[in-house]
Amino acid sequence: MKKLVYMDNSATTPVKQEVLDEMLPYFNIKYGNPSSIYSLGSHSRTAVETSREKIGSTINAKGKEIFFTAGGTEADNWAIKGVAYANKEKGNHIITSKIEHHGILHTCEYLEKQGFEITYLDVDEYGVIDLNQLKESITEKTILISIMFANNEIGTIQPIKEIGKIAKENGVYFHTDAVQAIGHIKIDVDELNIDMLSMAAHKFYGPKGIGALYIRQGVKIDSLITGGAQERNRRAGTENVPGIVGMGKAIELAYENLDEKNEKLIYLREKLIKGIFDNIDYVRLNGHPTNRLPGNVNICFEFIEGESLLLSLDMEGIAGSSGSACTSGTLDPSHVLLSIGLPHEIAHGSLRLSLGDFNTEDEVNYVVEKLIGIVARLRAMSPLYEKVKEVR
Ligand SMILES: *Cc1c(COP(=O)(O)O)cnc(C)c1O
């Protein structure tokens, strides 16, 4: 089999060996139920609580403010629905943005059908929300602001500290979907005035199907999953012990030498962007030029369909994505790219390459070289491109 060049680290990441090694005993040796009182159970309990403390301390929260979920989507659902239902006496208005992950957007649309009012903030050409529009949108009925930390498609990082300040001044809860940011950017929930924060282990070299919602002490929020008394009575169901252990190890590793890792990622990112821009015409970088995730590259290639680009890359052993993993497979252009003002036909030709800890400079060179050939070949089949070339 041809070597795989994996550049889709925003969709998911491989579990690191050290993470897997820590998890394995919890499947078949230390398999006790954390709620059981004998030693086998209490070993599991200790492992869960150790992981909770590690995750809490990483974001300057208390361990008891971390609640495990089955991933980022559940954490998003819980934050939005939980706050909406628990605070509906106070108000029915929620503010979010047009470029959120579907875990947020579809949950807000669901609440709209139940009588909640949602404001979807615009973003500028780089994907940044307008703080004035945010301030003006707040009413007496506003109970929650939910703005993602960093966008999964175009990598743009939002002015989280300013949003937190506005939320606090107005007595409104602030939730952030930080699934793309945790493990890649330093986050202090106190400094940023964050009340709730969603995370998912598989975006930082941990296992899939495990995540957490940070809930600041005192936040009024209903449970989403009811049943047993796990997670201090707030999220029922036997804990995913191996997953929780893996998430704790993964977050620890993620923040080791973070600056060094990010320096390398930014170097590779800029090299990839430059390689494409120097060699291919009619391209456009999506997202903020500098204030973006270290590993995120998102580029539109005019006159090309993103899907055909992906298939051609796959034949060369390169894994990338167009739009987000959840939207590829459909023919709808990404709501994020449309929100930053791209016309439909250009939004269709977008490619996201997201770099991670295992990518190398050789891989970047290989991808640029392959892209040059693929783009030329696909454009040769485009009547529109031929016409544009003639005019020049
Ligand atoms: C991946 C992702 C999610 C969903 O997380 P899952 O663990 O896959 O459910 C939510 N928000 C953002 C920004 C993401 O990138």
GROMACS .gro file of C-alpha atoms and ligand atoms in nm:
model
  407
    1MET     CA    1   0.000   0.000   0.000
    2LYS     CA    2   0.115   0.351  -0.076
    3LYS     CA    3   0.225   0.560   0.221
    4LEU     CA    4  -0.056   0.766   0.369
    5VAL     CA    5  -0.002   1.140   0.402
    6TYR     CA    6  -0.261   1.232   0.662
    7MET     CA    7  -0.354   1.599   0.656
    8ASP     CA    8  -0.700   1.583   0.809
    9ASN     CA    9  -0.612   1.632   1.174
   10SER     CA   10  -0.911   1.863   1.227
   11ALA     CA   11  -1.143   1.571   1.148
   12THR     CA   12  -0.968   1.340   1.391
   13THR     CA   13  -0.620   1.241   1.507
   14PRO     CA   14  -0.455   0.904   1.567
   15VAL     CA   15  -0.436   0.789   1.930
   16LYS     CA   16  -0.078   0.834   2.047
   17GLN     CA   17   0.101   0.517   2.158
   18GLU     CA   18   0.153   0.645   2.514
   19VAL     CA   19  -0.220   0.718   2.535
   20LEU     CA   20  -0.313   0.371   2.413
   21ASP     CA   21  -0.068   0.210   2.657
   22GLU     CA   22  -0.236   0.386   2.950
   23MET     CA   23  -0.583   0.287   2.832
   24LEU     CA   24  -0.533  -0.084   2.764
   25PRO     CA   25  -0.536  -0.224   3.121
   26TYR     CA   26  -0.874  -0.056   3.181
   27PHE     CA   27  -1.039  -0.280   2.922
   28ASN     CA   28  -0.961  -0.622   3.066
   29ILE     CA   29  -0.747  -0.602   3.380
   30LYS     CA   30  -0.865  -0.298   3.576
   31TYR     CA   31  -1.217  -0.332   3.439
   32GLY     CA   32  -1.416  -0.256   3.755
   33ASN     CA   33  -1.718  -0.030   3.754
   34PRO     CA   34  -1.619   0.297   3.925
   35SER     CA   35  -1.944   0.282   4.126
   36SER     CA   36  -1.859  -0.058   4.281
   37ILE     CA   37  -1.725  -0.049   4.634
   38TYR     CA   38  -1.463  -0.329   4.618
   39SER     CA   39  -1.102  -0.252   4.527
   40LEU     CA   40  -1.136  -0.332   4.157
   41GLY     CA   41  -1.406  -0.066   4.136
   42SER     CA   42  -1.221   0.190   4.339
   43HIS     CA   43  -0.915   0.155   4.112
   44SER     CA   44  -1.137   0.263   3.825
   45ARG     CA   45  -1.284   0.543   4.035
   46THR     CA   46  -0.936   0.671   4.116
   47ALA     CA   47  -0.837   0.661   3.748
   48VAL     CA   48  -1.147   0.860   3.649
   49GLU     CA   49  -1.092   1.122   3.918
   50THR     CA   50  -0.720   1.156   3.837
   51SER     CA   51  -0.807   1.224   3.475
   52ARG     CA   52  -1.075   1.475   3.577
   53GLU     CA   53  -0.823   1.666   3.790
   54LYS     CA   54  -0.565   1.669   3.507
   55ILE     CA   55  -0.816   1.808   3.259
   56GLY     CA   56  -0.943   2.067   3.506
   57SER     CA   57  -0.599   2.194   3.598
   58THR     CA   58  -0.508   2.228   3.230
   59ILE     CA   59  -0.774   2.496   3.180
   60ASN     CA   60  -0.744   2.646   3.532
   61ALA     CA   61  -1.070   2.487   3.648
   62LYS     CA   62  -1.144   2.259   3.939
   63GLY     CA   63  -1.171   1.886   3.872
   64LYS     CA   64  -1.528   1.889   3.997
   65GLU     CA   65  -1.618   2.137   3.722
   66ILE     CA   66  -1.532   1.878   3.451
   67PHE     CA   67  -1.813   1.643   3.340
   68PHE     CA   68  -1.738   1.360   3.099
   69THR     CA   69  -1.955   1.315   2.790
   70ALA     CA   70  -1.951   1.093   2.483
   71GLY     CA   71  -1.768   1.361   2.284
   72GLY     CA   72  -1.785   1.716   2.157
   73THR     CA   73  -2.134   1.695   2.011
   74GLU     CA   74  -2.288   1.580   2.338
   75ALA     CA   75  -2.105   1.853   2.528
   76ASP     CA   76  -2.241   2.112   2.283
   77ASN     CA   77  -2.596   1.974   2.309
   78TRP     CA   78  -2.577   1.970   2.687
   79ALA     CA   79  -2.452   2.327   2.719
   80ILE     CA   80  -2.717   2.470   2.488
   81LYS     CA   81  -3.022   2.263   2.586
   82GLY     CA   82  -2.924   2.241   2.952
   83VAL     CA   83  -2.894   2.617   2.995
   84ALA     CA   84  -3.201   2.686   2.779
   85TYR     CA   85  -3.430   2.457   2.982
   86ALA     CA   86  -3.291   2.555   3.322
   87ASN     CA   87  -3.318   2.928   3.260
   88LYS     CA   88  -3.636   2.961   3.058
   89GLU     CA   89  -3.804   3.153   3.341
   90LYS     CA   90  -3.538   3.419   3.296
   91GLY     CA   91  -3.546   3.434   2.917
   92ASN     CA   92  -3.563   3.247   2.588
   93HIS     CA   93  -3.293   3.421   2.386
   94ILE     CA   94  -2.961   3.266   2.282
   95ILE     CA   95  -2.684   3.428   2.078
   96THR     CA   96  -2.450   3.222   1.861
   97SER     CA   97  -2.274   3.267   1.526
   98LYS     CA   98  -2.341   3.158   1.170
   99ILE     CA   99  -2.021   2.954   1.150
  100GLU     CA  100  -2.064   2.720   1.447
  101HIS     CA  101  -2.026   2.344   1.420
  102HIS     CA  102  -2.352   2.163   1.346
  103GLY     CA  103  -2.346   2.035   1.705
  104ILE     CA  104  -2.437   2.392   1.803
  105LEU     CA  105  -2.633   2.508   1.497
  106HIS     CA  106  -2.869   2.213   1.472
  107THR     CA  107  -2.926   2.221   1.848
  108CYS     CA  108  -3.021   2.588   1.826
  109GLU     CA  109  -3.255   2.515   1.534
  110TYR     CA  110  -3.416   2.240   1.744
  111LEU     CA  111  -3.475   2.489   2.028
  112GLU     CA  112  -3.620   2.744   1.786
  113LYS     CA  113  -3.900   2.497   1.713
  114GLN     CA  114  -3.976   2.498   2.085
  115GLY     CA  115  -4.012   2.874   2.108
  116PHE     CA  116  -3.658   2.982   2.187
  117GLU     CA  117  -3.521   3.278   1.993
  118ILE     CA  118  -3.178   3.251   1.843
  119THR     CA  119  -2.958   3.528   1.704
  120TYR     CA  120  -2.697   3.404   1.457
  121LEU     CA  121  -2.418   3.661   1.445
  122ASP     CA  122  -2.254   3.744   1.112
  123VAL     CA  123  -1.882   3.708   1.059
  124ASP     CA  124  -1.647   3.921   0.847
  125GLU     CA  125  -1.447   3.798   0.547
  126TYR     CA  126  -1.199   3.628   0.783
  127GLY     CA  127  -1.468   3.458   0.988
  128VAL     CA  128  -1.447   3.685   1.293
  129ILE     CA  129  -1.765   3.793   1.474
  130ASP     CA  130  -1.846   4.163   1.525
  131LEU     CA  131  -1.828   4.253   1.895
  132ASN     CA  132  -2.059   4.551   1.846
  133GLN     CA  133  -2.324   4.334   1.685
  134LEU     CA  134  -2.288   4.098   1.981
  135LYS     CA  135  -2.340   4.381   2.232
  136GLU     CA  136  -2.639   4.516   2.040
  137SER     CA  137  -2.799   4.171   2.021
  138ILE     CA  138  -2.816   4.125   2.398
  139THR     CA  139  -3.164   4.182   2.545
  140GLU     CA  140  -3.325   4.124   2.885
  141LYS     CA  141  -3.425   3.782   2.756
  142THR     CA  142  -3.072   3.672   2.668
  143ILE     CA  143  -2.958   3.374   2.874
  144LEU     CA  144  -2.664   3.239   2.677
  145ILE     CA  145  -2.389   3.337   2.434
  146SER     CA  146  -2.227   3.041   2.257
  147ILE     CA  147  -1.934   3.124   2.029
  148MET     CA  148  -1.677   2.869   1.917
  149PHE     CA  149  -1.313   2.919   2.019
  150ALA     CA  150  -1.165   2.829   1.681
  151ASN     CA  151  -1.343   2.730   1.364
  152ASN     CA  152  -1.303   2.373   1.244
  153GLU     CA  153  -1.306   2.459   0.873
  154ILE     CA  154  -1.113   2.783   0.833
  155GLY     CA  155  -0.922   2.784   1.163
  156THR     CA  156  -1.013   3.139   1.261
  157ILE     CA  157  -0.978   3.212   1.633
  158GLN     CA  158  -1.248   3.435   1.786
  159PRO     CA  159  -1.186   3.724   2.031
  160ILE     CA  160  -1.281   3.498   2.323
  161LYS     CA  161  -1.157   3.726   2.600
  162GLU     CA  162  -1.365   4.020   2.473
  163ILE     CA  163  -1.672   3.797   2.432
  164GLY     CA  164  -1.629   3.668   2.787
  165LYS     CA  165  -1.605   4.023   2.917
  166ILE     CA  166  -1.924   4.130   2.736
  167ALA     CA  167  -2.110   3.823   2.865
  168LYS     CA  168  -1.998   3.886   3.222
  169GLU     CA  169  -2.087   4.258   3.214
  170ASN     CA  170  -2.437   4.166   3.097
  171GLY     CA  171  -2.493   3.875   3.335
  172VAL     CA  172  -2.525   3.625   3.049
  173TYR     CA  173  -2.365   3.280   3.049
  174PHE     CA  174  -2.081   3.225   2.800
  175HIS     CA  175  -2.028   2.883   2.643
  176THR     CA  176  -1.752   2.811   2.394
  177ASP     CA  177  -1.714   2.509   2.168
  178ALA     CA  178  -1.340   2.468   2.212
  179VAL     CA  179  -1.316   2.127   2.046
  180GLN     CA  180  -1.063   2.255   1.790
  181ALA     CA  181  -0.872   2.467   2.040
  182ILE     CA  182  -0.820   2.240   2.341
  183GLY     CA  183  -0.483   2.071   2.326
  184HIS     CA  184  -0.360   2.322   2.068
  185ILE     CA  185  -0.399   2.661   2.239
  186LYS     CA  186  -0.350   2.753   2.606
  187ILE     CA  187  -0.686   2.821   2.768
  188ASP     CA  188  -0.757   2.972   3.111
  189VAL     CA  189  -1.132   2.977   3.181
  190ASP     CA  190  -1.099   3.242   3.453
  191GLU     CA  191  -0.891   3.482   3.250
  192LEU     CA  192  -1.131   3.443   2.955
  193ASN     CA  193  -1.453   3.450   3.163
  194ILE     CA  194  -1.574   3.121   3.015
  195ASP     CA  195  -1.868   2.958   3.199
  196MET     CA  196  -1.891   2.640   2.991
  197LEU     CA  197  -1.650   2.479   2.745
  198SER     CA  198  -1.683   2.175   2.517
  199MET     CA  199  -1.395   1.943   2.434
  200ALA     CA  200  -1.336   1.611   2.257
  201ALA     CA  201  -1.034   1.384   2.307
  202HIS     CA  202  -1.007   1.261   1.949
  203LYS     CA  203  -0.903   1.605   1.825
  204PHE     CA  204  -0.587   1.595   2.039
  205TYR     CA  205  -0.458   1.238   1.991
  206GLY     CA  206  -0.698   1.077   2.236
  207PRO     CA  207  -0.974   0.824   2.167
  208LYS     CA  208  -1.304   0.890   1.990
  209GLY     CA  209  -1.634   0.889   2.178
  210ILE     CA  210  -1.508   1.067   2.488
  211GLY     CA  211  -1.522   1.437   2.567
  212ALA     CA  212  -1.615   1.671   2.846
  213LEU     CA  213  -1.812   1.980   2.931
  214TYR     CA  214  -1.654   2.223   3.173
  215ILE     CA  215  -1.932   2.380   3.382
  216ARG     CA  216  -1.830   2.665   3.610
  217GLN     CA  217  -1.953   2.611   3.964
  218GLY     CA  218  -2.290   2.784   4.011
  219VAL     CA  219  -2.406   2.773   3.648
  220LYS     CA  220  -2.773   2.677   3.628
  221ILE     CA  221  -2.799   2.387   3.385
  222ASP     CA  222  -3.030   2.086   3.343
  223SER     CA  223  -2.906   1.734   3.275
  224LEU     CA  224  -2.923   1.597   2.925
  225ILE     CA  225  -2.881   1.228   3.011
  226THR     CA  226  -3.081   1.112   3.310
  227GLY     CA  227  -3.044   0.787   3.500
  228GLY     CA  228  -2.788   0.686   3.761
  229ALA     CA  229  -2.594   0.917   3.989
  230GLN     CA  230  -2.270   0.927   3.789
  231GLU     CA  231  -2.086   1.254   3.726
  232ARG     CA  232  -2.218   1.402   4.049
  233ASN     CA  233  -2.578   1.337   3.943
  234ARG     CA  234  -2.548   1.534   3.622
  235ARG     CA  235  -2.463   1.287   3.348
  236ALA     CA  236  -2.591   0.936   3.397
  237GLY     CA  237  -2.439   0.618   3.262
  238THR     CA  238  -2.140   0.403   3.355
  239GLU     CA  239  -1.825   0.599   3.287
  240ASN     CA  240  -1.616   0.524   2.977
  241VAL     CA  241  -1.315   0.446   3.195
  242PRO     CA  242  -1.059   0.360   2.923
  243GLY     CA  243  -1.168   0.667   2.726
  244ILE     CA  244  -1.146   0.892   3.029
  245VAL     CA  245  -0.799   0.760   3.114
  246GLY     CA  246  -0.691   0.814   2.753
  247MET     CA  247  -0.831   1.166   2.747
  248GLY     CA  248  -0.636   1.255   3.064
  249LYS     CA  249  -0.310   1.122   2.919
  250ALA     CA  250  -0.374   1.288   2.583
  251ILE     CA  251  -0.435   1.634   2.730
  252GLU     CA  252  -0.121   1.603   2.939
  253LEU     CA  253   0.087   1.516   2.632
  254ALA     CA  254  -0.082   1.786   2.423
  255TYR     CA  255   0.035   2.064   2.652
  256GLU     CA  256   0.392   1.931   2.679
  257ASN     CA  257   0.624   2.146   2.462
  258LEU     CA  258   0.317   2.313   2.312
  259ASP     CA  259   0.504   2.624   2.194
  260GLU     CA  260   0.765   2.413   2.019
  261LYS     CA  261   0.501   2.198   1.848
  262ASN     CA  262   0.305   2.501   1.737
  263GLU     CA  263   0.617   2.668   1.600
  264LYS     CA  264   0.676   2.361   1.384
  265LEU     CA  265   0.311   2.351   1.274
  266ILE     CA  266   0.313   2.718   1.177
  267TYR     CA  267   0.634   2.666   0.982
  268LEU     CA  268   0.479   2.375   0.790
  269ARG     CA  269   0.151   2.564   0.743
  270GLU     CA  270   0.322   2.867   0.592
  271LYS     CA  271   0.540   2.647   0.372
  272LEU     CA  272   0.231   2.467   0.242
  273ILE     CA  273   0.046   2.793   0.175
  274LYS     CA  274   0.347   2.948   0.003
  275GLY     CA  275   0.405   2.636  -0.208
  276ILE     CA  276   0.048   2.650  -0.333
  277PHE     CA  277   0.039   3.026  -0.394
  278ASP     CA  278   0.376   3.031  -0.572
  279ASN     CA  279   0.279   2.754  -0.812
  280ILE     CA  280  -0.096   2.767  -0.870
  281ASP     CA  281  -0.304   3.065  -0.988
  282TYR     CA  282  -0.664   3.150  -0.896
  283VAL     CA  283  -0.633   3.040  -0.536
  284ARG     CA  284  -0.758   3.211  -0.223
  285LEU     CA  285  -0.675   3.151   0.143
  286ASN     CA  286  -0.983   3.121   0.362
  287GLY     CA  287  -0.981   3.225   0.726
  288HIS     CA  288  -0.771   3.478   0.911
  289PRO     CA  289  -0.417   3.514   0.769
  290THR     CA  290  -0.247   3.499   1.110
  291ASN     CA  291  -0.503   3.457   1.387
  292ARG     CA  292  -0.581   3.096   1.301
  293LEU     CA  293  -0.515   2.744   1.431
  294PRO     CA  294  -0.146   2.657   1.387
  295GLY     CA  295  -0.220   2.353   1.167
  296ASN     CA  296  -0.509   2.484   0.956
  297VAL     CA  297  -0.484   2.552   0.584
  298ASN     CA  298  -0.804   2.617   0.387
  299ILE     CA  299  -0.776   2.718   0.025
  300CYS     CA  300  -1.020   2.769  -0.260
  301PHE     CA  301  -0.911   2.656  -0.604
  302GLU     CA  302  -1.129   2.833  -0.857
  303PHE     CA  303  -1.279   2.632  -1.145
  304ILE     CA  304  -1.249   2.304  -0.952
  305GLU     CA  305  -1.488   2.088  -0.752
  306GLY     CA  306  -1.361   2.014  -0.403
  307GLU     CA  307  -1.484   1.656  -0.428
  308SER     CA  308  -1.285   1.576  -0.742
  309LEU     CA  309  -0.980   1.735  -0.584
  310LEU     CA  310  -1.018   1.511  -0.279
  311LEU     CA  311  -1.058   1.196  -0.487
  312SER     CA  312  -0.748   1.279  -0.692
  313LEU     CA  313  -0.549   1.348  -0.375
  314ASP     CA  314  -0.670   1.019  -0.227
  315MET     CA  315  -0.527   0.837  -0.530
  316GLU     CA  316  -0.189   0.985  -0.438
  317GLY     CA  317  -0.230   0.871  -0.076
  318ILE     CA  318  -0.317   1.217   0.056
  319ALA     CA  319  -0.604   1.259   0.305
  320GLY     CA  320  -0.761   1.604   0.321
  321SER     CA  321  -1.113   1.738   0.340
  322SER     CA  322  -1.346   1.982   0.172
  323GLY     CA  323  -1.552   2.183   0.411
  324SER     CA  324  -1.600   1.972   0.721
  325ALA     CA  325  -1.614   1.595   0.754
  326CYS     CA  326  -1.983   1.621   0.837
  327THR     CA  327  -2.076   1.810   0.521
  328SER     CA  328  -1.858   1.630   0.270
  329GLY     CA  329  -2.063   1.363   0.101
  330THR     CA  330  -2.339   1.618   0.046
  331LEU     CA  331  -2.333   1.867  -0.237
  332ASP     CA  332  -2.421   2.167  -0.019
  333PRO     CA  333  -2.134   2.411   0.002
  334SER     CA  334  -2.008   2.478   0.352
  335HIS     CA  335  -2.213   2.721   0.561
  336VAL     CA  336  -1.886   2.861   0.694
  337LEU     CA  337  -1.750   2.950   0.351
  338LEU     CA  338  -2.084   3.103   0.247
  339SER     CA  339  -2.086   3.307   0.570
  340ILE     CA  340  -1.747   3.462   0.495
  341GLY     CA  341  -1.893   3.580   0.165
  342LEU     CA  342  -1.775   3.327  -0.089
  343PRO     CA  343  -2.006   3.266  -0.384
  344HIS     CA  344  -2.141   2.909  -0.418
  345GLU     CA  345  -1.920   2.808  -0.711
  346ILE     CA  346  -1.601   2.912  -0.532
  347ALA     CA  347  -1.704   2.763  -0.199
  348HIS     CA  348  -1.738   2.431  -0.383
  349GLY     CA  349  -1.369   2.430  -0.474
  350SER     CA  350  -1.231   2.445  -0.123
  351LEU     CA  351  -0.972   2.218   0.031
  352ARG     CA  352  -0.886   2.194   0.400
  353LEU     CA  353  -0.548   2.046   0.487
  354SER     CA  354  -0.502   2.028   0.862
  355LEU     CA  355  -0.153   1.950   0.987
  356GLY     CA  356  -0.067   1.764   1.304
  357ASP     CA  357   0.222   1.645   1.519
  358PHE     CA  358   0.313   1.363   1.279
  359ASN     CA  359   0.342   1.566   0.957
  360THR     CA  360   0.683   1.637   0.807
  361GLU     CA  361   0.838   1.888   0.571
  362ASP     CA  362   0.881   1.613   0.310
  363GLU     CA  363   0.507   1.549   0.322
  364VAL     CA  364   0.435   1.918   0.266
  365ASN     CA  365   0.664   1.916  -0.039
  366TYR     CA  366   0.497   1.600  -0.169
  367VAL     CA  367   0.148   1.748  -0.132
  368VAL     CA  368   0.243   2.071  -0.311
  369GLU     CA  369   0.399   1.876  -0.597
  370LYS     CA  370   0.093   1.652  -0.635
  371LEU     CA  371  -0.149   1.943  -0.608
  372ILE     CA  372   0.019   2.131  -0.893
  373GLY     CA  373  -0.039   1.836  -1.127
  374ILE     CA  374  -0.391   1.755  -1.008
  375VAL     CA  375  -0.515   2.114  -1.028
  376ALA     CA  376  -0.372   2.156  -1.378
  377ARG     CA  377  -0.537   1.833  -1.492
  378LEU     CA  378  -0.878   1.915  -1.342
  379ARG     CA  379  -0.872   2.269  -1.478
  380ALA     CA  380  -0.790   2.143  -1.825
  381MET     CA  381  -1.137   1.987  -1.816
  382SER     CA  382  -1.303   2.314  -1.714
  383PRO     CA  383  -1.443   2.519  -2.005
  384LEU     CA  384  -1.464   2.823  -1.776
  385TYR     CA  385  -1.094   2.809  -1.693
  386GLU     CA  386  -1.001   2.776  -2.062
  387LYS     CA  387  -1.204   3.090  -2.135
  388VAL     CA  388  -1.038   3.286  -1.853
  389LYS     CA  389  -0.697   3.181  -1.981
  390GLU     CA  390  -0.778   3.302  -2.335
  391VAL     CA  391  -0.883   3.644  -2.208
  392ARG     CA  392  -0.551   3.681  -2.032
  393LIG     C1  393  -1.520   1.772   1.598
  393LIG     C2  394  -1.595   1.888   1.647
  393LIG     C3  395  -1.714   1.872   1.721
  393LIG     C4  396  -1.777   1.737   1.745
  393LIG     O1  397  -1.703   1.657   1.831
  393LIG     P1  398  -1.733   1.499   1.831
  393LIG     O2  399  -1.646   1.447   1.942
  393LIG     O3  400  -1.692   1.449   1.698
  393LIG     O4  401  -1.876   1.481   1.860
  393LIG     C5  402  -1.776   1.985   1.768
  393LIG     N1  403  -1.727   2.108   1.744
  393LIG     C6  404  -1.615   2.127   1.675
  393LIG     C7  405  -1.565   2.265   1.653
  393LIG     C8  406  -1.546   2.019   1.622
  393LIG     O5  407  -1.436   2.038   1.550
   0.00000   0.00000   0.00000
